[in-house]
Amino acid sequence: MTRTAPSYADLERDRLAILVPELLLSGQMIDRSGMAHLISAFGREVMGQIAIEEWMAASPVYTHRMRTALGIDGDGVEDMFKCLQLDIGAPPQFMDFRYTVEDKYHGSFFLQHCGALMDVEPMGDDYVTTMCHDIEDPTFDATAIATNRRARIRPIHRPPRRPVDRMPHCEWTVTIEPDRDELPLPADAEEMFTTRAGVLSLSAIDASATDGWVDYRGHLVEDLQFREWSRTALVRIAEEVALQHQLLSLGFLKSLRRVAESDDQVTEIFRKQLVGIAGLAADRLRQALDLDADVHGLATVIGLHPVLGPGQYTGVTAQVRDDAVVVVRIPQDSDAVADGGWITLLDADHLEPLQAIATAVDPYLVVSGAESTDGALEVTVVRGDAAIKEPGEVAVARFSSGAAFEFTDRGRSIPITPISSVV
């Protein structure tokens, strides 16, 4: 008996509503997986530069894609804030953005809780400044220009916190002025738009669906609730968020190549990043979806894991055979292979990311072999006799408070009313 693991398109609406915020949080933790290895290899300043370049390369592209997918076709601050709510750089609750809209082209936001700050603050003021000043200034603007190239995001206050328990964690203004010069599209983003990931076609949203929202053309809302969206819209959002992972990893790779001493060093650090986020995200996905710690749970996690998706990009599939073996099929001619990203790190001699995923589901699941067949790498996973220790790369990524973060039910989505419209 053979069972193929579900893709996003195979899930019911309630499962997708649980999955989407998990995917957004997973994307935020990519940097928790990669940056520790950059600091070890190059130091804090180079780490900061790579973070700037990776986000500036990826965020204009994936923000444009999400705008197009969900009909966010305006050029004001509400439209920008909608995009932030669907951005792996600002996962709900973990990065607890609170928005105020003054009028179409003026607004502000503050972070009542910043999970990224909680991760970095124990490392000292220098690291906080690198994140909250050096990285945020250019990357916020790079995200904003996908909505309007005359947009600027500027701080009112930000960490290091004085006093040390200052709340909210930071506050920013957003302004769009018609006589202001347009910011250019970053050169790396221009190139990223031409990748297979940048132009990939994903599942269409059924505009006639009656089971929830089919776009985000209406009011900006506080605490976007994914259970209020239609099933096909959630499928598309999940696919886009998985693709955000891929685009960010490509931005990371592009920047890493500029500073690395050799191709071997590039591969080593890139693989460590992948192993860390692969295991960490697998652990959260299994728990969030309440999956069994067995081969069936593993196959489902692989089918939904963002570093192995979306399926239209990677072609990765997982099957359970005879209730005992998971067979993971990784095509060698996919768009993901053509882009040269994470998927190219998997070969018969380097299956560490898949083992990290398996170990996160059940420590007794072991990658037992791999062979090339019919243009794909087929990897088998079985239950072994001894538990396998969690990889060090995953343990490093667990320093993030996101590893154990719990989402809470905040009720229904509430429209945010522009101040200028209140009499």
CSV table of C-alpha atoms in Angstrom, one decimal:
chain,number,residue,atom,x,y,z
A,1,MET,CA,0.0,0.0,0.0
A,2,THR,CA,1.3,3.4,-1.0
A,3,ARG,CA,0.1,6.8,0.3
A,4,THR,CA,1.3,10.1,-1.1
A,5,ALA,CA,1.8,12.9,1.4
A,6,PRO,CA,-0.5,15.9,1.0
A,7,SER,CA,0.5,19.2,-0.6
A,8,TYR,CA,-0.9,22.6,0.5
A,9,ALA,CA,-3.6,22.2,-2.2
A,10,ASP,CA,-4.8,18.9,-0.5
A,11,LEU,CA,-5.4,20.4,2.9
A,12,GLU,CA,-8.8,21.5,4.3
A,13,ARG,CA,-9.4,25.1,5.2
A,14,ASP,CA,-9.0,24.7,9.0
A,15,ARG,CA,-5.6,23.0,8.6
A,16,LEU,CA,-4.4,25.7,6.2
A,17,ALA,CA,-5.4,28.4,8.7
A,18,ILE,CA,-3.2,26.7,11.3
A,19,LEU,CA,-0.4,26.2,8.8
A,20,VAL,CA,0.0,29.7,7.3
A,21,PRO,CA,1.2,31.5,10.5
A,22,GLU,CA,3.6,28.6,11.1
A,23,LEU,CA,5.1,29.1,7.7
A,24,LEU,CA,5.4,32.8,8.3
A,25,LEU,CA,7.2,32.2,11.6
A,26,SER,CA,9.5,29.6,9.9
A,27,GLY,CA,10.6,32.2,7.4
A,28,GLN,CA,11.6,34.6,10.2
A,29,MET,CA,13.7,31.9,11.8
A,30,ILE,CA,15.8,31.3,8.6
A,31,ASP,CA,18.1,34.0,9.9
A,32,ARG,CA,18.3,32.5,13.3
A,33,SER,CA,19.6,29.4,11.6
A,34,GLY,CA,22.1,31.1,9.3
A,35,MET,CA,23.4,34.1,11.1
A,36,ALA,CA,25.2,32.2,13.9
A,37,HIS,CA,27.4,30.6,11.3
A,38,LEU,CA,28.1,33.9,9.6
A,39,ILE,CA,29.1,35.4,12.9
A,40,SER,CA,31.5,32.5,13.6
A,41,ALA,CA,33.0,32.7,10.1
A,42,PHE,CA,33.1,36.5,9.5
A,43,GLY,CA,32.1,38.5,12.5
A,44,ARG,CA,29.1,40.7,13.4
A,45,GLU,CA,29.6,43.4,10.7
A,46,VAL,CA,29.7,41.0,7.8
A,47,MET,CA,26.8,39.2,9.2
A,48,GLY,CA,24.8,42.4,9.2
A,49,GLN,CA,25.8,43.2,5.6
A,50,ILE,CA,24.7,39.8,4.4
A,51,ALA,CA,21.4,40.2,6.2
A,52,ILE,CA,20.8,43.5,4.5
A,53,GLU,CA,21.6,42.2,1.1
A,54,GLU,CA,19.6,39.0,1.4
A,55,TRP,CA,16.4,40.9,2.5
A,56,MET,CA,16.9,43.7,0.0
A,57,ALA,CA,17.2,41.1,-2.8
A,58,ALA,CA,14.2,39.0,-1.8
A,59,SER,CA,11.6,41.3,-0.2
A,60,PRO,CA,10.7,43.5,-3.2
A,61,VAL,CA,10.1,40.4,-5.2
A,62,TYR,CA,8.0,38.4,-2.9
A,63,THR,CA,6.1,41.5,-1.8
A,64,HIS,CA,5.2,42.2,-5.4
A,65,ARG,CA,4.1,38.6,-5.8
A,66,MET,CA,1.8,38.7,-2.8
A,67,ARG,CA,0.3,42.0,-3.9
A,68,THR,CA,-0.5,40.5,-7.3
A,69,ALA,CA,-1.9,37.3,-5.8
A,70,LEU,CA,-4.3,39.0,-3.4
A,71,GLY,CA,-5.3,42.1,-5.3
A,72,ILE,CA,-3.4,44.5,-3.1
A,73,ASP,CA,-3.3,47.1,-5.9
A,74,GLY,CA,-3.1,50.4,-4.1
A,75,ASP,CA,-0.1,52.6,-3.4
A,76,GLY,CA,-0.8,53.8,0.1
A,77,VAL,CA,0.2,52.9,3.6
A,78,GLU,CA,-2.7,50.6,4.1
A,79,ASP,CA,-1.5,48.6,1.1
A,80,MET,CA,2.0,48.5,2.5
A,81,PHE,CA,0.8,47.3,5.9
A,82,LYS,CA,-1.3,44.5,4.3
A,83,CYS,CA,1.9,43.2,2.7
A,84,LEU,CA,3.8,43.3,6.0
A,85,GLN,CA,1.1,41.1,7.5
A,86,LEU,CA,1.9,38.4,4.9
A,87,ASP,CA,5.7,38.8,5.1
A,88,ILE,CA,8.1,36.3,6.7
A,89,GLY,CA,9.9,39.3,8.0
A,90,ALA,CA,6.9,40.1,10.2
A,91,PRO,CA,5.2,36.9,11.3
A,92,PRO,CA,2.0,37.6,13.3
A,93,GLN,CA,2.2,37.9,17.1
A,94,PHE,CA,5.9,37.0,17.2
A,95,MET,CA,6.6,40.3,15.5
A,96,ASP,CA,3.5,42.0,16.9
A,97,PHE,CA,3.0,45.0,14.6
A,98,ARG,CA,0.3,47.5,15.7
A,99,TYR,CA,-0.8,49.8,12.8
A,100,THR,CA,-2.2,53.3,12.7
A,101,VAL,CA,-3.4,54.9,9.4
A,102,GLU,CA,-3.6,58.7,9.4
A,103,ASP,CA,-4.6,59.1,5.8
A,104,LYS,CA,-3.8,57.3,2.5
A,105,TYR,CA,-0.1,58.3,2.5
A,106,HIS,CA,0.7,58.7,6.2
A,107,GLY,CA,0.7,56.2,9.1
A,108,SER,CA,2.8,54.6,11.7
A,109,PHE,CA,3.3,51.3,13.5
A,110,PHE,CA,4.9,50.0,16.7
A,111,LEU,CA,5.9,46.6,17.8
A,112,GLN,CA,4.3,45.6,21.1
A,113,HIS,CA,6.5,42.5,21.0
A,114,CYS,CA,9.5,41.9,18.8
A,115,GLY,CA,10.6,38.3,18.8
A,116,ALA,CA,13.8,39.2,16.9
A,117,LEU,CA,14.7,41.7,19.6
A,118,MET,CA,14.2,39.1,22.3
A,119,ASP,CA,16.6,36.8,20.4
A,120,VAL,CA,19.3,39.4,19.9
A,121,GLU,CA,19.0,41.6,23.1
A,122,PRO,CA,20.9,39.0,25.3
A,123,MET,CA,23.9,39.4,22.9
A,124,GLY,CA,24.4,43.0,23.8
A,125,ASP,CA,23.9,46.5,22.4
A,126,ASP,CA,26.2,46.1,19.5
A,127,TYR,CA,24.2,43.3,18.0
A,128,VAL,CA,20.9,45.1,18.8
A,129,THR,CA,22.2,48.2,17.0
A,130,THR,CA,23.2,46.1,14.0
A,131,MET,CA,19.7,44.6,13.7
A,132,CYS,CA,17.6,47.5,14.7
A,133,HIS,CA,19.6,50.3,13.0
A,134,ASP,CA,22.0,49.0,10.3
A,135,ILE,CA,19.7,46.2,9.0
A,136,GLU,CA,16.3,47.7,9.5
A,137,ASP,CA,16.9,51.1,7.8
A,138,PRO,CA,17.6,49.8,4.3
A,139,THR,CA,15.5,46.7,4.4
A,140,PHE,CA,12.3,48.5,5.6
A,141,ASP,CA,12.7,50.8,2.6
A,142,ALA,CA,13.3,47.9,0.3
A,143,THR,CA,10.0,46.3,1.4
A,144,ALA,CA,8.1,49.6,1.2
A,145,ILE,CA,9.1,50.4,-2.4
A,146,ALA,CA,7.2,47.3,-3.6
A,147,THR,CA,4.1,49.4,-2.7
A,148,ASN,CA,5.4,52.9,-3.5
A,149,ARG,CA,8.9,54.0,-4.3
A,150,ARG,CA,8.3,57.3,-2.6
A,151,ALA,CA,7.6,55.6,0.7
A,152,ARG,CA,9.9,56.0,3.6
A,153,ILE,CA,9.9,54.2,7.0
A,154,ARG,CA,11.7,56.1,9.7
A,155,PRO,CA,12.1,55.5,13.5
A,156,ILE,CA,10.4,57.4,16.3
A,157,HIS,CA,12.3,55.3,18.8
A,158,ARG,CA,14.0,51.9,18.6
A,159,PRO,CA,16.4,49.7,20.6
A,160,PRO,CA,18.8,49.5,22.3
A,161,ARG,CA,16.0,50.1,24.9
A,162,ARG,CA,16.4,52.9,27.3
A,163,PRO,CA,15.2,52.2,29.9
A,164,VAL,CA,15.9,48.5,29.4
A,165,ASP,CA,12.2,47.5,29.7
A,166,ARG,CA,10.9,50.2,27.4
A,167,MET,CA,7.6,49.4,25.7
A,168,PRO,CA,6.6,49.2,23.0
A,169,HIS,CA,9.8,47.8,21.6
A,170,CYS,CA,10.0,50.3,18.8
A,171,GLU,CA,7.9,52.7,16.8
A,172,TRP,CA,8.1,54.0,13.2
A,173,THR,CA,6.5,56.5,10.9
A,174,VAL,CA,5.5,55.8,7.3
A,175,THR,CA,5.2,58.6,4.8
A,176,ILE,CA,4.7,58.9,1.1
A,177,GLU,CA,5.2,62.3,-0.4
A,178,PRO,CA,4.5,63.1,-4.1
A,179,ASP,CA,7.5,65.5,-4.5
A,180,ARG,CA,10.0,63.0,-3.1
A,181,ASP,CA,12.5,61.1,-5.2
A,182,GLU,CA,11.7,57.5,-6.0
A,183,LEU,CA,14.0,54.9,-4.4
A,184,PRO,CA,15.6,52.6,-7.0
A,185,LEU,CA,15.0,48.9,-7.0
A,186,PRO,CA,18.0,47.2,-5.5
A,187,ALA,CA,20.2,45.6,-8.2
A,188,ASP,CA,20.0,42.2,-6.5
A,189,ALA,CA,16.2,42.4,-6.5
A,190,GLU,CA,16.2,43.2,-10.2
A,191,GLU,CA,18.1,40.0,-10.8
A,192,MET,CA,15.9,38.1,-8.4
A,193,PHE,CA,12.8,39.1,-10.4
A,194,THR,CA,14.3,37.1,-13.3
A,195,THR,CA,14.8,33.8,-11.4
A,196,ARG,CA,12.5,30.9,-11.8
A,197,ALA,CA,11.2,31.6,-8.3
A,198,GLY,CA,10.5,35.2,-9.2
A,199,VAL,CA,8.3,34.3,-12.1
A,200,LEU,CA,6.8,31.0,-10.9
A,201,SER,CA,3.1,30.4,-11.4
A,202,LEU,CA,1.2,29.1,-8.4
A,203,SER,CA,-2.3,27.9,-7.7
A,204,ALA,CA,-5.1,30.2,-8.8
A,205,ILE,CA,-7.5,31.6,-6.2
A,206,ASP,CA,-11.2,30.8,-6.9
A,207,ALA,CA,-12.6,34.3,-7.0
A,208,SER,CA,-16.2,32.9,-6.8
A,209,ALA,CA,-15.5,31.0,-3.5
A,210,THR,CA,-18.0,31.6,-0.7
A,211,ASP,CA,-16.1,30.0,2.2
A,212,GLY,CA,-14.0,33.1,3.1
A,213,TRP,CA,-11.9,36.0,1.7
A,214,VAL,CA,-10.6,35.6,-1.8
A,215,ASP,CA,-8.4,38.7,-1.8
A,216,TYR,CA,-7.3,41.6,0.4
A,217,ARG,CA,-8.9,44.5,-1.4
A,218,GLY,CA,-11.0,45.7,1.5
A,219,HIS,CA,-10.1,47.3,4.7
A,220,LEU,CA,-6.8,46.8,6.4
A,221,VAL,CA,-7.5,44.8,9.5
A,222,GLU,CA,-5.8,44.4,12.9
A,223,ASP,CA,-4.7,40.8,13.7
A,224,LEU,CA,-5.3,39.2,10.4
A,225,GLN,CA,-7.2,35.9,11.0
A,226,PHE,CA,-6.4,33.2,8.4
A,227,ARG,CA,-9.5,31.2,9.4
A,228,GLU,CA,-11.5,33.9,7.7
A,229,TRP,CA,-10.0,33.3,4.3
A,230,SER,CA,-11.2,30.9,1.6
A,231,ARG,CA,-9.5,27.5,1.2
A,232,THR,CA,-8.1,28.4,-2.3
A,233,ALA,CA,-6.8,31.7,-1.0
A,234,LEU,CA,-5.0,30.0,1.9
A,235,VAL,CA,-3.5,27.5,-0.6
A,236,ARG,CA,-2.0,30.3,-2.6
A,237,ILE,CA,-0.8,32.2,0.5
A,238,ALA,CA,0.9,29.1,1.8
A,239,GLU,CA,2.6,28.5,-1.6
A,240,GLU,CA,3.7,32.1,-1.7
A,241,VAL,CA,5.1,32.0,1.8
A,242,ALA,CA,7.1,28.9,1.0
A,243,LEU,CA,8.4,30.7,-2.0
A,244,GLN,CA,9.4,33.6,0.2
A,245,HIS,CA,11.7,31.1,2.0
A,246,GLN,CA,13.3,30.1,-1.3
A,247,LEU,CA,13.8,33.7,-2.4
A,248,LEU,CA,15.3,34.7,0.9
A,249,SER,CA,17.7,31.8,0.7
A,250,LEU,CA,18.8,32.8,-2.8
A,251,GLY,CA,19.4,36.3,-1.5
A,252,PHE,CA,21.5,34.9,1.3
A,253,LEU,CA,23.5,32.7,-1.1
A,254,LYS,CA,24.1,35.6,-3.4
A,255,SER,CA,25.5,37.8,-0.6
A,256,LEU,CA,27.5,35.0,1.0
A,257,ARG,CA,29.3,34.3,-2.3
A,258,ARG,CA,30.7,37.9,-2.2
A,259,VAL,CA,32.5,37.4,1.1
A,260,ALA,CA,33.3,33.7,1.3
A,261,GLU,CA,36.9,32.6,0.9
A,262,SER,CA,36.0,29.6,-1.3
A,263,ASP,CA,33.1,27.7,-2.9
A,264,ASP,CA,33.5,25.1,-0.2
A,265,GLN,CA,32.9,27.7,2.5
A,266,VAL,CA,29.8,28.9,0.7
A,267,THR,CA,28.4,25.4,0.5
A,268,GLU,CA,29.3,24.6,4.1
A,269,ILE,CA,27.5,27.7,5.6
A,270,PHE,CA,24.6,27.4,3.2
A,271,ARG,CA,24.1,23.8,4.2
A,272,LYS,CA,24.3,24.6,7.9
A,273,GLN,CA,21.6,27.2,7.4
A,274,LEU,CA,19.4,24.6,5.7
A,275,VAL,CA,19.9,21.9,8.2
A,276,GLY,CA,19.0,24.3,11.1
A,277,ILE,CA,15.8,25.6,9.6
A,278,ALA,CA,14.8,22.2,8.2
A,279,GLY,CA,14.8,20.6,11.7
A,280,LEU,CA,13.4,23.5,13.6
A,281,ALA,CA,10.5,24.1,11.2
A,282,ALA,CA,9.7,20.3,11.0
A,283,ASP,CA,9.4,20.2,14.8
A,284,ARG,CA,7.0,23.1,14.9
A,285,LEU,CA,4.9,21.8,11.9
A,286,ARG,CA,4.5,18.3,13.5
A,287,GLN,CA,3.3,19.9,16.8
A,288,ALA,CA,1.1,22.5,15.2
A,289,LEU,CA,-0.8,20.0,13.0
A,290,ASP,CA,-0.8,17.4,15.8
A,291,LEU,CA,0.8,14.7,13.6
A,292,ASP,CA,1.9,11.3,14.7
A,293,ALA,CA,5.6,10.7,15.4
A,294,ASP,CA,5.9,8.0,12.7
A,295,VAL,CA,6.4,7.6,9.0
A,296,HIS,CA,3.0,9.0,8.2
A,297,GLY,CA,3.7,12.1,10.2
A,298,LEU,CA,7.1,12.5,8.6
A,299,ALA,CA,5.7,12.2,5.0
A,300,THR,CA,3.1,14.9,5.8
A,301,VAL,CA,5.8,17.2,7.3
A,302,ILE,CA,8.0,16.7,4.2
A,303,GLY,CA,5.0,17.4,1.9
A,304,LEU,CA,4.3,20.7,3.7
A,305,HIS,CA,7.8,21.8,4.7
A,306,PRO,CA,8.6,25.2,3.2
A,307,VAL,CA,12.3,24.5,2.6
A,308,LEU,CA,11.1,21.7,0.3
A,309,GLY,CA,8.3,23.6,-1.4
A,310,PRO,CA,6.2,24.8,-2.9
A,311,GLY,CA,5.8,21.7,-5.1
A,312,GLN,CA,5.5,23.7,-8.3
A,313,TYR,CA,9.0,24.9,-7.6
A,314,THR,CA,10.9,21.9,-6.2
A,315,GLY,CA,8.8,19.0,-7.4
A,316,VAL,CA,9.5,17.2,-4.1
A,317,THR,CA,7.1,14.5,-3.1
A,318,ALA,CA,6.9,12.0,-0.3
A,319,GLN,CA,5.2,8.6,-0.1
A,320,VAL,CA,4.6,6.1,2.6
A,321,ARG,CA,5.0,2.5,1.5
A,322,ASP,CA,3.7,-0.5,3.4
A,323,ASP,CA,3.3,1.7,6.5
A,324,ALA,CA,7.0,1.4,7.1
A,325,VAL,CA,9.1,3.3,4.6
A,326,VAL,CA,9.0,7.0,3.5
A,327,VAL,CA,10.3,7.6,0.0
A,328,VAL,CA,11.2,11.2,-0.8
A,329,ARG,CA,11.6,12.0,-4.5
A,330,ILE,CA,13.7,15.0,-5.4
A,331,PRO,CA,13.6,15.8,-9.2
A,332,GLN,CA,16.9,17.0,-10.7
A,333,ASP,CA,15.4,19.2,-13.3
A,334,SER,CA,13.1,21.5,-11.3
A,335,ASP,CA,13.0,25.2,-11.2
A,336,ALA,CA,14.6,25.0,-7.8
A,337,VAL,CA,17.6,23.2,-9.2
A,338,ALA,CA,17.8,25.7,-12.1
A,339,ASP,CA,18.0,28.6,-9.5
A,340,GLY,CA,20.8,26.8,-7.6
A,341,GLY,CA,19.3,27.2,-4.2
A,342,TRP,CA,18.7,24.9,-1.2
A,343,ILE,CA,17.5,21.9,-3.2
A,344,THR,CA,20.9,21.6,-4.9
A,345,LEU,CA,22.5,20.8,-1.5
A,346,LEU,CA,20.7,17.5,-1.4
A,347,ASP,CA,22.6,14.6,-3.0
A,348,ALA,CA,23.3,11.0,-2.1
A,349,ASP,CA,26.3,12.0,0.1
A,350,HIS,CA,24.6,15.0,1.8
A,351,LEU,CA,21.2,14.2,3.2
A,352,GLU,CA,21.6,16.0,6.5
A,353,PRO,CA,18.6,18.3,6.0
A,354,LEU,CA,16.3,15.4,5.5
A,355,GLN,CA,17.7,13.6,8.5
A,356,ALA,CA,17.2,16.8,10.5
A,357,ILE,CA,13.5,16.8,9.5
A,358,ALA,CA,13.1,13.1,10.3
A,359,THR,CA,14.8,13.4,13.7
A,360,ALA,CA,12.5,16.3,14.5
A,361,VAL,CA,9.4,14.1,13.9
A,362,ASP,CA,10.8,11.0,15.6
A,363,PRO,CA,14.4,10.5,16.7
A,364,TYR,CA,14.2,6.8,15.6
A,365,LEU,CA,13.5,7.7,12.0
A,366,VAL,CA,16.7,7.3,9.9
A,367,VAL,CA,17.6,8.2,6.4
A,368,SER,CA,18.7,4.7,5.2
A,369,GLY,CA,19.8,5.3,1.6
A,370,ALA,CA,19.5,7.2,-1.7
A,371,GLU,CA,19.7,6.4,-5.4
A,372,SER,CA,19.2,8.2,-8.6
A,373,THR,CA,16.4,6.9,-10.8
A,374,ASP,CA,14.3,8.4,-13.6
A,375,GLY,CA,15.8,11.9,-13.3
A,376,ALA,CA,15.4,12.1,-9.6
A,377,LEU,CA,17.1,11.4,-6.3
A,378,GLU,CA,15.0,8.9,-4.3
A,379,VAL,CA,15.7,8.9,-0.5
A,380,THR,CA,14.4,6.3,1.8
A,381,VAL,CA,13.6,6.8,5.5
A,382,VAL,CA,12.8,3.9,7.9
A,383,ARG,CA,12.5,3.4,11.6
A,384,GLY,CA,15.9,2.4,13.2
A,385,ASP,CA,16.9,0.7,16.4
A,386,ALA,CA,18.6,3.7,18.1
A,387,ALA,CA,17.6,7.3,18.6
A,388,ILE,CA,19.5,9.9,16.5
A,389,LYS,CA,20.7,13.1,18.3
A,390,GLU,CA,19.3,16.4,17.1
A,391,PRO,CA,21.9,18.0,14.8
A,392,GLY,CA,24.0,20.8,16.2
A,393,GLU,CA,22.7,23.2,13.5
A,394,VAL,CA,19.2,22.7,14.8
A,395,ALA,CA,20.3,23.2,18.4
A,396,VAL,CA,21.9,26.5,17.4
A,397,ALA,CA,18.7,27.7,15.8
A,398,ARG,CA,16.7,26.8,18.9
A,399,PHE,CA,18.2,29.8,20.7
A,400,SER,CA,15.4,31.8,19.0
A,401,SER,CA,12.4,32.3,21.2
A,402,GLY,CA,10.4,31.4,18.0
A,403,ALA,CA,11.3,27.8,18.6
A,404,ALA,CA,8.8,27.5,21.4
A,405,PHE,CA,6.5,30.4,20.5
A,406,GLU,CA,2.8,29.9,20.9
A,407,PHE,CA,0.2,31.6,18.9
A,408,THR,CA,-3.0,32.8,20.6
A,409,ASP,CA,-6.5,33.3,19.4
A,410,ARG,CA,-7.1,37.0,19.2
A,411,GLY,CA,-10.7,36.8,17.9
A,412,ARG,CA,-11.9,38.1,14.6
A,413,SER,CA,-10.2,40.6,12.2
A,414,ILE,CA,-11.1,44.2,13.1
A,415,PRO,CA,-10.9,46.9,10.4
A,416,ILE,CA,-8.5,49.7,11.1
A,417,THR,CA,-10.1,53.1,10.4
A,418,PRO,CA,-8.0,55.9,9.0
A,419,ILE,CA,-7.8,58.8,11.5
A,420,SER,CA,-8.7,61.3,8.8
A,421,SER,CA,-12.0,59.6,8.2
A,422,VAL,CA,-13.1,59.9,11.9
A,423,VAL,CA,-15.2,63.0,12.5
